[in-house]
PDB file of C-alpha atoms in Angstrom:
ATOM      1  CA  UNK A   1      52.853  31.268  47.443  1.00 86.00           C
ATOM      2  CA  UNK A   2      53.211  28.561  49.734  1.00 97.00           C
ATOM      3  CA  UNK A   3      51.829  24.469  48.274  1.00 98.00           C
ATOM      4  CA  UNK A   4      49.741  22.047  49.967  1.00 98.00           C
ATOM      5  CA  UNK A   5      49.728  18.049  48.584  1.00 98.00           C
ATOM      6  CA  UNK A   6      47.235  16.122  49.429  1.00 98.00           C
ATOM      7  CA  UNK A   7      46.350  12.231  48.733  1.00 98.00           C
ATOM      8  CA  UNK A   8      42.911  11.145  49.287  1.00 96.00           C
ATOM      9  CA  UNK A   9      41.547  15.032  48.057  1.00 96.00           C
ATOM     10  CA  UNK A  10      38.293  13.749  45.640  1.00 94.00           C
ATOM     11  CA  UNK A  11      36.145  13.615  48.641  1.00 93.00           C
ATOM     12  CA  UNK A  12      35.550  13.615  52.493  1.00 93.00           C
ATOM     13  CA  UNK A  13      38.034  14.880  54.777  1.00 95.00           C
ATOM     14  CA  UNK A  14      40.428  15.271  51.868  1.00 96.00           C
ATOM     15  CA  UNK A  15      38.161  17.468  49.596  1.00 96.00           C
ATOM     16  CA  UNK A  16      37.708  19.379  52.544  1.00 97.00           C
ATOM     17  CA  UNK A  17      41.081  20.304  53.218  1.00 98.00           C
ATOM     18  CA  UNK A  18      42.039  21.009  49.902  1.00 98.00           C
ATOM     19  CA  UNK A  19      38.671  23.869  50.351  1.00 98.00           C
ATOM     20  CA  UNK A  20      40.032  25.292  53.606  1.00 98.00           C
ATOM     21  CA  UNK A  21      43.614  25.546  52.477  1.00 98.00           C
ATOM     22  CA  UNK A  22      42.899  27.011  49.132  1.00 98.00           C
ATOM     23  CA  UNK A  23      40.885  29.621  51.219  1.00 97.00           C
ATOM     24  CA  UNK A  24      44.367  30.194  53.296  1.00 97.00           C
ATOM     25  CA  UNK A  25      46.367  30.829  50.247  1.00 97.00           C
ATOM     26  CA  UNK A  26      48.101  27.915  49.806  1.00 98.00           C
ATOM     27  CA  UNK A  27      48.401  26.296  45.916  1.00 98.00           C
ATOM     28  CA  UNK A  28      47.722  22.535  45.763  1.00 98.00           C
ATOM     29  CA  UNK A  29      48.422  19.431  44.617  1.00 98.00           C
ATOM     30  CA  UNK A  30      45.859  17.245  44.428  1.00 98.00           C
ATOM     31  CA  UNK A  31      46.054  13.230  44.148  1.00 98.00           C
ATOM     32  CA  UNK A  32      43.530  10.527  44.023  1.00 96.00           C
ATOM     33  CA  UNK A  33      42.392   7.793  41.884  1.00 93.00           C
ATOM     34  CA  UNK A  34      38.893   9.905  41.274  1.00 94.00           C
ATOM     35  CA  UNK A  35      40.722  12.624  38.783  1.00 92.00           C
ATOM     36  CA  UNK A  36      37.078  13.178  37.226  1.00 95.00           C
ATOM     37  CA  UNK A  37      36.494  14.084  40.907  1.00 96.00           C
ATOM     38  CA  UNK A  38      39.399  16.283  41.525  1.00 96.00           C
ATOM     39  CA  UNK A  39      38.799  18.054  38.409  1.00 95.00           C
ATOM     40  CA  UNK A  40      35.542  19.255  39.469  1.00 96.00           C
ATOM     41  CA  UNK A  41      36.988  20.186  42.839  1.00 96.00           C
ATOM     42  CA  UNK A  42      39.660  22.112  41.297  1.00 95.00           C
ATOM     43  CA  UNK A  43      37.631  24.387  39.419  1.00 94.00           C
ATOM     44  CA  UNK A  44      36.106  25.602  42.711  1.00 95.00           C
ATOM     45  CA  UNK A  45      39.006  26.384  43.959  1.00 97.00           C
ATOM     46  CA  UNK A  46      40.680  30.289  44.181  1.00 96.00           C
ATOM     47  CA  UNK A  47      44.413  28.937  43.991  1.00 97.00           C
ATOM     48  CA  UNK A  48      46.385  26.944  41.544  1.00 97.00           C
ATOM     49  CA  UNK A  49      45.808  23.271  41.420  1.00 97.00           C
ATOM     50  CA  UNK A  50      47.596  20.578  39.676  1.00 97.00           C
ATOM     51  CA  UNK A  51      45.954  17.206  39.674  1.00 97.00           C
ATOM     52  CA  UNK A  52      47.719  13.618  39.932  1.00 97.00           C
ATOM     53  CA  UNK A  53      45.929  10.776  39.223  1.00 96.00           C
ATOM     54  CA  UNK A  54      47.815   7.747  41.460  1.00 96.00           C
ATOM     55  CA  UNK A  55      46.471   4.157  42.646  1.00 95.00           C
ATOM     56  CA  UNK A  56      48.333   4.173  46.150  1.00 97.00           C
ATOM     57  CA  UNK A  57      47.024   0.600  46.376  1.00 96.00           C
ATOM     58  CA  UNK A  58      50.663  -0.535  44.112  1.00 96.00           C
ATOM     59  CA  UNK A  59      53.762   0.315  45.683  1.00 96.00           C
ATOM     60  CA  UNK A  60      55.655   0.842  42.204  1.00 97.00           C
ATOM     61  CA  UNK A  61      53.158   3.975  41.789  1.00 97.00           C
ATOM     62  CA  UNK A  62      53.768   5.294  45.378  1.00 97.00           C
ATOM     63  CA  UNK A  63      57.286   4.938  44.925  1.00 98.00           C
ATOM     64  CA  UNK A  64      56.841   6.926  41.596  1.00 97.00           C
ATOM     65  CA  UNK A  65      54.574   9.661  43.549  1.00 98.00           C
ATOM     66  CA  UNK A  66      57.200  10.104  46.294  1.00 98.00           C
ATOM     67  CA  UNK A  67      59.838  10.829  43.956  1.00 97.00           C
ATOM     68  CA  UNK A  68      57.998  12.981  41.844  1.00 97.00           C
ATOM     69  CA  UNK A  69      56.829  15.207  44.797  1.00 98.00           C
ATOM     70  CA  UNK A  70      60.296  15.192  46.693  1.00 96.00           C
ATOM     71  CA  UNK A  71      61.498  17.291  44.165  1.00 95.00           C
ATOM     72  CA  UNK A  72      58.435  19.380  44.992  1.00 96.00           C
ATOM     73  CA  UNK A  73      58.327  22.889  47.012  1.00 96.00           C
ATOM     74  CA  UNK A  74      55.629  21.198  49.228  1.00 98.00           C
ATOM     75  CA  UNK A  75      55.295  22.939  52.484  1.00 98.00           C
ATOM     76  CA  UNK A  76      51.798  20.908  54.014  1.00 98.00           C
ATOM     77  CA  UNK A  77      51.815  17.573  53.160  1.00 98.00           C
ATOM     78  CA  UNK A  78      48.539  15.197  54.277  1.00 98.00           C
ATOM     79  CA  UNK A  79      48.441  11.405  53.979  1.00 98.00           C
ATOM     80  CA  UNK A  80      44.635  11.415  53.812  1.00 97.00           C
ATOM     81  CA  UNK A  81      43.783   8.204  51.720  1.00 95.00           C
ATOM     82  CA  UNK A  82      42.641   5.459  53.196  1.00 94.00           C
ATOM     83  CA  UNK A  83      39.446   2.912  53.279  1.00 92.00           C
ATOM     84  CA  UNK A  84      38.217   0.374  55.699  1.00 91.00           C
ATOM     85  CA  UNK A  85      35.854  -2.336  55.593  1.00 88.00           C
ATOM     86  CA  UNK A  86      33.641  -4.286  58.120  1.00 89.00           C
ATOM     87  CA  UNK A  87      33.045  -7.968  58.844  1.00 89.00           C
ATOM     88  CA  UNK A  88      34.517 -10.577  60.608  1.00 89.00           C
ATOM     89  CA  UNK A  89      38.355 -11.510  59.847  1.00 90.00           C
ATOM     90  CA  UNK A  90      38.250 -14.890  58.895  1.00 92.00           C
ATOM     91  CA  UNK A  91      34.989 -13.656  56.837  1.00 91.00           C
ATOM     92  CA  UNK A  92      36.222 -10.710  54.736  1.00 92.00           C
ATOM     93  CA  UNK A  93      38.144 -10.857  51.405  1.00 94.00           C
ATOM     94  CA  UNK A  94      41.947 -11.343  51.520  1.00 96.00           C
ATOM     95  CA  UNK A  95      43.047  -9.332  48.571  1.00 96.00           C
ATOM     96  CA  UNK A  96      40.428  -6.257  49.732  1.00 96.00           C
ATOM     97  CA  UNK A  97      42.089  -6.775  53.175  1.00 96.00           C
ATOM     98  CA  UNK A  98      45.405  -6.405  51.413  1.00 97.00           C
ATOM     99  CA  UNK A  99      45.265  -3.735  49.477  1.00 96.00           C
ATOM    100  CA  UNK A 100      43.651  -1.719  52.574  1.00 96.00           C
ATOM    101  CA  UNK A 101      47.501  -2.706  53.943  1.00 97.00           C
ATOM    102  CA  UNK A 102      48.725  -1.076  50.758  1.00 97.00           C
ATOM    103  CA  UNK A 103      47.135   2.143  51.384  1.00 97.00           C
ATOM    104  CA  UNK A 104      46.645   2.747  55.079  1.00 97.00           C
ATOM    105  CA  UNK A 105      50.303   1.502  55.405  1.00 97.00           C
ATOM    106  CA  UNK A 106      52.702   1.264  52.632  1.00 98.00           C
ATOM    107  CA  UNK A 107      51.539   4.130  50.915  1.00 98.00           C
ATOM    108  CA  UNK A 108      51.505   6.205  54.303  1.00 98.00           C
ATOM    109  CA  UNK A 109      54.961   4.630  55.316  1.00 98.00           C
ATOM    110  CA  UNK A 110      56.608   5.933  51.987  1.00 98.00           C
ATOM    111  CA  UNK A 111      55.178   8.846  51.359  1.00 98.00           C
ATOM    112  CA  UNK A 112      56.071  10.618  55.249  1.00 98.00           C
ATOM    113  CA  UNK A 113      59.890   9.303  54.403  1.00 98.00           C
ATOM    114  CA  UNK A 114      59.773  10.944  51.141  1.00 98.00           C
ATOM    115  CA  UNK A 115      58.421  13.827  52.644  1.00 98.00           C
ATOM    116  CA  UNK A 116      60.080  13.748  56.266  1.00 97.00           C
ATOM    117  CA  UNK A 117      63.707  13.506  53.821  1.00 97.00           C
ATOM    118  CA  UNK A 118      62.688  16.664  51.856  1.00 97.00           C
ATOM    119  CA  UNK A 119      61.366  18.973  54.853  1.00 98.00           C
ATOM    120  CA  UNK A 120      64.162  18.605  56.956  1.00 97.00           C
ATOM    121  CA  UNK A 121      66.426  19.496  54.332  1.00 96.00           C
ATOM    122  CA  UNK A 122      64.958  22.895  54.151  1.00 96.00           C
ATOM    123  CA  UNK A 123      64.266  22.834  57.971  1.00 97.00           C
ATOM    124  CA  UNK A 124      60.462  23.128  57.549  1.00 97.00           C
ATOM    125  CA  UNK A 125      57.029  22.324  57.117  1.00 98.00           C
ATOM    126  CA  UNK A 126      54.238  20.275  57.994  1.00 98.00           C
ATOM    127  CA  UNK A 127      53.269  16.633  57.375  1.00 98.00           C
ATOM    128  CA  UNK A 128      49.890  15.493  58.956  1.00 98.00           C
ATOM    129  CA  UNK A 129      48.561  12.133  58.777  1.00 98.00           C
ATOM    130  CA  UNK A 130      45.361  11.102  59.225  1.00 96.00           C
ATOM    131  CA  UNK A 131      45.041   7.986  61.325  1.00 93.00           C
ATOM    132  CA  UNK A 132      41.931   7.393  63.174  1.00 91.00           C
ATOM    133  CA  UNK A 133      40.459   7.295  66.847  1.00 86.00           C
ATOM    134  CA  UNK A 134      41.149   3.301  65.802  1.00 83.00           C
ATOM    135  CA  UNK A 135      44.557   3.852  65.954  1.00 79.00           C
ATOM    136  CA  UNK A 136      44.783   4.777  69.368  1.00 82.00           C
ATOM    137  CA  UNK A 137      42.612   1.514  70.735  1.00 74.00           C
ATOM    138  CA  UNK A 138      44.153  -1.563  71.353  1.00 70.00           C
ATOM    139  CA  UNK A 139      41.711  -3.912  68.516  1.00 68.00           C
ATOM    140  CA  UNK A 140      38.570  -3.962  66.885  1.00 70.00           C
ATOM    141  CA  UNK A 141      36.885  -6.684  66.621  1.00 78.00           C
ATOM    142  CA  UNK A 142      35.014  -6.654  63.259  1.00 82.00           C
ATOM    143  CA  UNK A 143      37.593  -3.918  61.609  1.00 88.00           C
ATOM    144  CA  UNK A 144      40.547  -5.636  62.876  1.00 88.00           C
ATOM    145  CA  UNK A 145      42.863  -4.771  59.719  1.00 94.00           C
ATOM    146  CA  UNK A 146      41.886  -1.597  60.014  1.00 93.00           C
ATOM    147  CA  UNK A 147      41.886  -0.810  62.772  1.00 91.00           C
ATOM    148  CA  UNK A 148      45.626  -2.430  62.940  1.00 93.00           C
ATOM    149  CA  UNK A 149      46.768  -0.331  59.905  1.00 96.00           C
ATOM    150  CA  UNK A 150      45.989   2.948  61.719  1.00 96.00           C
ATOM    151  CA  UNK A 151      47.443   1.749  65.255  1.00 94.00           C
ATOM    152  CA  UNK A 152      50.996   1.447  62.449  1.00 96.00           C
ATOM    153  CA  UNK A 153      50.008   5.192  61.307  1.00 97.00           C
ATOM    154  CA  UNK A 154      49.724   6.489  65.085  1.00 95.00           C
ATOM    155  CA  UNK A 155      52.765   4.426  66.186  1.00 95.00           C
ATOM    156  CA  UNK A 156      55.187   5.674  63.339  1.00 97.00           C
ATOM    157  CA  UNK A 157      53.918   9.445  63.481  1.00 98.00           C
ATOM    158  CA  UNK A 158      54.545   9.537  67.131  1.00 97.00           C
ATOM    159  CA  UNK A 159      58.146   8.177  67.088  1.00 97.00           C
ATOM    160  CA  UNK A 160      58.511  10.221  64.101  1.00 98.00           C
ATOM    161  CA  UNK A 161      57.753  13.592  66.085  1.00 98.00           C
ATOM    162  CA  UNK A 162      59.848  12.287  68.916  1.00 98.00           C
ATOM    163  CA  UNK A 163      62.868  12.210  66.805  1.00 98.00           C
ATOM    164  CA  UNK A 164      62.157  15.504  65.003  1.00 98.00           C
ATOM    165  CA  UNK A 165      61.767  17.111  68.579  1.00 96.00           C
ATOM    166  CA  UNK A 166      64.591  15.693  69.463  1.00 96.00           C
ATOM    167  CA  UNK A 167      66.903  16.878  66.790  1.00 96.00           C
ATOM    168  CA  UNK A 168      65.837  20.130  67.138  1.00 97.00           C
ATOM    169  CA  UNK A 169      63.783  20.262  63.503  1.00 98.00           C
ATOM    170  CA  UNK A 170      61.598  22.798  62.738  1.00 98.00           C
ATOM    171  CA  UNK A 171      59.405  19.971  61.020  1.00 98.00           C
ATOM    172  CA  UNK A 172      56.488  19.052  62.485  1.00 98.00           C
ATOM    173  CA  UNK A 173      54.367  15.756  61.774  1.00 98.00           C
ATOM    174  CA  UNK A 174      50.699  15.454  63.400  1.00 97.00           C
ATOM    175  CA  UNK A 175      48.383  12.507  63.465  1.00 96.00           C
ATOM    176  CA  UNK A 176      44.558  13.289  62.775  1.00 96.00           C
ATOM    177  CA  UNK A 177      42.497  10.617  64.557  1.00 94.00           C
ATOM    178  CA  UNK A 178      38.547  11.410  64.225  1.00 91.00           C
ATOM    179  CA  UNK A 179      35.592   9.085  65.650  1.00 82.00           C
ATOM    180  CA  UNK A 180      32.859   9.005  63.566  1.00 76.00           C
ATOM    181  CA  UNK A 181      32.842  11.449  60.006  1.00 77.00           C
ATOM    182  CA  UNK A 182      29.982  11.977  58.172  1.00 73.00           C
ATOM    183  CA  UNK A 183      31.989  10.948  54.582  1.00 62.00           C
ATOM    184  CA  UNK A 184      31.782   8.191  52.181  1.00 53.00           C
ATOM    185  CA  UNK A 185      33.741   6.143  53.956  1.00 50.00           C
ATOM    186  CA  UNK A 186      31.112   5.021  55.854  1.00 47.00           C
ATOM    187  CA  UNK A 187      29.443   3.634  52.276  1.00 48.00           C
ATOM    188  CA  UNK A 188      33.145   2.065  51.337  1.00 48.00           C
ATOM    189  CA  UNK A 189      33.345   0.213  54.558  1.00 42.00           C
ATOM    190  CA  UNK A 190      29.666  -0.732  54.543  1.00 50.00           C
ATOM    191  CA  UNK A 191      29.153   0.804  58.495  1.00 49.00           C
ATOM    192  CA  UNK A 192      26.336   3.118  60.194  1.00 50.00           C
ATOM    193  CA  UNK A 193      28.219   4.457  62.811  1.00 47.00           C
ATOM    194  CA  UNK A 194      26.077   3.783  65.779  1.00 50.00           C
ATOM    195  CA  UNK A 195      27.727   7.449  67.779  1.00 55.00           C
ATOM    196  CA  UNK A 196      26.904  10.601  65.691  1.00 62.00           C
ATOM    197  CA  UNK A 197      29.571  11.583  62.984  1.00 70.00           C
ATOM    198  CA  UNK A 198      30.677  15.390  62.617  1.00 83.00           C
ATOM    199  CA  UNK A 199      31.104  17.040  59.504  1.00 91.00           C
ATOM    200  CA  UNK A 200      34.009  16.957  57.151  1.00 92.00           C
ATOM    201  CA  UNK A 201      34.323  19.946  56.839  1.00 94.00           C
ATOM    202  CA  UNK A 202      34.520  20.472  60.844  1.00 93.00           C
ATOM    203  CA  UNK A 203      37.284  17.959  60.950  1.00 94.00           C
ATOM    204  CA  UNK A 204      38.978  19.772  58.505  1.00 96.00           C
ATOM    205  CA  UNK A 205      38.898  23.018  60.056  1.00 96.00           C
ATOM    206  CA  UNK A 206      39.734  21.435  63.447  1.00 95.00           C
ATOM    207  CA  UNK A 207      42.463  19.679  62.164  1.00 96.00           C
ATOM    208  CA  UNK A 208      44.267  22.773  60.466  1.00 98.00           C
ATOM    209  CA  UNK A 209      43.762  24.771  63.394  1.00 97.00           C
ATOM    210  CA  UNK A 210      45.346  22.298  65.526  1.00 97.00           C
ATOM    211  CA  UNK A 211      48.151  21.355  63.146  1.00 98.00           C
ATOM    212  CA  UNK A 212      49.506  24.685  62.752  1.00 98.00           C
ATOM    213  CA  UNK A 213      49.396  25.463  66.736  1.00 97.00           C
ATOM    214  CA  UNK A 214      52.063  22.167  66.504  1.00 97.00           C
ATOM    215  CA  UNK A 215      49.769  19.346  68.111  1.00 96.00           C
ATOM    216  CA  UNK A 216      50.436  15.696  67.933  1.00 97.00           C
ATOM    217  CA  UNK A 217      47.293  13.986  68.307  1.00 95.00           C
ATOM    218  CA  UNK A 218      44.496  15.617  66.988  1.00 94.00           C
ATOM    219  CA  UNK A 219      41.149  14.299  68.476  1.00 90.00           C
ATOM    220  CA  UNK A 220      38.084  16.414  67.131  1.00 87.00           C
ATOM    221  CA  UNK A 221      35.403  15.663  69.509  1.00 71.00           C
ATOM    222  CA  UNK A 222      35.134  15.386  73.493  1.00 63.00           C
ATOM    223  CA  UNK A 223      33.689  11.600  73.171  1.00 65.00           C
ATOM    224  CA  UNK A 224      35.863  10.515  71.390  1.00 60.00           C
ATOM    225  CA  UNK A 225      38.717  12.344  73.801  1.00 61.00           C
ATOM    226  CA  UNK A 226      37.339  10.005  76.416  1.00 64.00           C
ATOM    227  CA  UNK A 227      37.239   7.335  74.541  1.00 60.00           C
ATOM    228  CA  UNK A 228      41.375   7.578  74.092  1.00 60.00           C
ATOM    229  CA  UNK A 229      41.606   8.532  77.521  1.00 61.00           C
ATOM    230  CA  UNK A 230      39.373   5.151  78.768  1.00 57.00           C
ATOM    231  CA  UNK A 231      41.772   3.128  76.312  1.00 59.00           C
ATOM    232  CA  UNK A 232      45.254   4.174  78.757  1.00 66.00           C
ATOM    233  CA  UNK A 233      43.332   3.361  81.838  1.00 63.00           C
ATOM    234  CA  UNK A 234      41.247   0.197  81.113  1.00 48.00           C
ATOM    235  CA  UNK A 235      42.828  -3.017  80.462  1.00 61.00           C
ATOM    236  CA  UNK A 236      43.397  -4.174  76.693  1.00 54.00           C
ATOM    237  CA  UNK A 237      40.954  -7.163  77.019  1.00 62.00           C
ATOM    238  CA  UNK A 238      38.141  -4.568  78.412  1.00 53.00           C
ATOM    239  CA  UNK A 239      38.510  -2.092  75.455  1.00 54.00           C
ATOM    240  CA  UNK A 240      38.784  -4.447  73.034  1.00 62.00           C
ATOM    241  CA  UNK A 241      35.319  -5.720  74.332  1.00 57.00           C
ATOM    242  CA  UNK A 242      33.780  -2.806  73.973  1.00 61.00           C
ATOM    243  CA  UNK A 243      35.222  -1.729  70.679  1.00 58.00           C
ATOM    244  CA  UNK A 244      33.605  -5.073  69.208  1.00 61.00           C
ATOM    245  CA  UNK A 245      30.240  -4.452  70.457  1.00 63.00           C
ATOM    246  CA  UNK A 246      30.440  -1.159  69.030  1.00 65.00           C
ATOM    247  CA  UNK A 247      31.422  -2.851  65.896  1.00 61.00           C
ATOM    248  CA  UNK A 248      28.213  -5.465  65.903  1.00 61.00           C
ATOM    249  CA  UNK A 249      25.935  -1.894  65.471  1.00 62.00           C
ATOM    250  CA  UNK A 250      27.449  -0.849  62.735  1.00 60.00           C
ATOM    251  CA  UNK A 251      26.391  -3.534  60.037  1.00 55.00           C
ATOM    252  CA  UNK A 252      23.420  -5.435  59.017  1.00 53.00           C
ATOM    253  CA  UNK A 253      24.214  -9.123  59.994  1.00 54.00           C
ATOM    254  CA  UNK A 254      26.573  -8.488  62.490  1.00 54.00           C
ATOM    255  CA  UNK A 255      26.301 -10.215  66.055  1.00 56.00           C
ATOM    256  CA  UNK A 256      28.189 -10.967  68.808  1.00 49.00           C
ATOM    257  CA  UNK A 257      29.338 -14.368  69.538  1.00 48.00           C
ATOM    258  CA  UNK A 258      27.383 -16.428  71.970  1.00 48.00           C
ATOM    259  CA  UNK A 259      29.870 -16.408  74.498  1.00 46.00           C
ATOM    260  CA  UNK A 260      30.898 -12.113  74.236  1.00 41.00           C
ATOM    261  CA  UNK A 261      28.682 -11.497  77.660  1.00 40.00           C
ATOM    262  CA  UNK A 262      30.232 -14.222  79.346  1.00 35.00           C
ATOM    263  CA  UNK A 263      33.619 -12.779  78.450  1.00 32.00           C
ATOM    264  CA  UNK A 264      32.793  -9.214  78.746  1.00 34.00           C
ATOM    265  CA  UNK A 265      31.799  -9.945  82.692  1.00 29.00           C
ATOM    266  CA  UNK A 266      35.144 -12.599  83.167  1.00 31.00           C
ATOM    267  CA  UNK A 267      37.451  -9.190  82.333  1.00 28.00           C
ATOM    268  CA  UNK A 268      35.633  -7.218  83.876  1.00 24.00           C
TER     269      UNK A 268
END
């Protein structure tokens, strides 16, 4: 029987994963800070399922984790942890704003190479990462950091899968890049998404279903499709715009400087 490792499983798009591939077959290995969490999760669950408690916020304990699970017979592996938060950057905390770097990148960044080392040395499997539709914009105002972390996740997937094509690998990496999800992310990030979020476990399913038919990009929903497609065509400046002003309806407090119509017309 085939195993499944995923970070971020205790909730969200993670728990939901962990459901649909424990449905397929596959045993897991679940990691998050939340064991209490993953525990309960686990006990729902039809396959085997061994639980790792890791803070991917140090690098000393992702370093640890990717050691631990190279050694591993892992055949799906998802970097699915990650948080956000909203505000304006000179505004939000530095450390928070930090260890969001720690996660959405460093952890990402050595986990795949863990991962990307071991799979290629038996020729195969699957490593998806899930980025954002953020990651495929040029800014956002009012989530900059994030918004930058997961434009690193898209950018280093993508030239990842390039050089796996290229080699001939029967690897295959994936980026997942949802809009709106209805998960608790939203409450950790302290946003109401002003566009309607789909389900988790939607995503999930999508995702999978796309993954294994050896997709790049995986974009859930037809707005936010256009959305990606409106960020190759429109200047930087424009997007950017818009991105903020989406960003000013998603928190209490939140407004647009004086000056954003004047702006927004000038790139127009």
């Amino acid at each position: 029987m085939k195993t499944a490792c995923i970070t971020g499983a205790s909730s969200g798009i993670g728990r939901e994963l962990a459901k649909k591939l424990s449905m397929m077959g596959y045993n897991l290995i679940l990691i998050s800070r939340n064991t209490k969490a993953l525990d309960a999760l686990s006990g729902k669950l039809p396959t085997k399922c061994e639980i790792i408690s890791c803070d991917l916020s140090h690098e000393d304990k992702c370093k640890e984790l990717a050691e631990t699970l190279s050694k591993r017979n892992i055949y799906i592996f998802i970097n699915n942890a990650g948080f956000g938060s909203l505000g304006r950057f000179d505004e939000t905390d530095a450390n928070n704003d930090l260890s969001m770097i720690n996660v959405n990148i460093k952890a990402v960044h050595i986990l795949t190479k863990a991962m990307i080392t071991a799979f290629k040395k038996r020729d195969c499997g699957y490593i998806m990462n899930v980025a954002s539709s953020a990651g495929l914009m040029p800014a956002g105002p009012y989530m900059s950091t994030y918004y930058a972390t997961k434009s690193y996740v898209t950018s280093l997937t993508t030239a990842i899968h390039h050089e796996l094509k290229e080699s001939g690998s029967n690897v295959h990496i994936c980026m997942l890049c949802p809009g709106p999800v209805d998960t608790n992310f939203n409450n950790v990030a302290g946003v109401t998404f002003s566009l309607p979020g789909i389900s988790s476990s939607y995503c999930a399913e999508y995702a999978l279903k796309k993954m294994f038919q050896g997709k790049l990009t995986i974009v859930p929903t037809l707005t936010m499709k256009l959305a990606v497609i409106a960020a190759k065509i429109f200047p930087r400046e424009f997007m950017t715009s818009m991105a903020g002003k989406q960003q000013t309806k998603k928190g209490k407090g939140l407004r647009p400087h004086k000056n954003f119509k004047k702006f927004n017309a000038k790139i127009l």
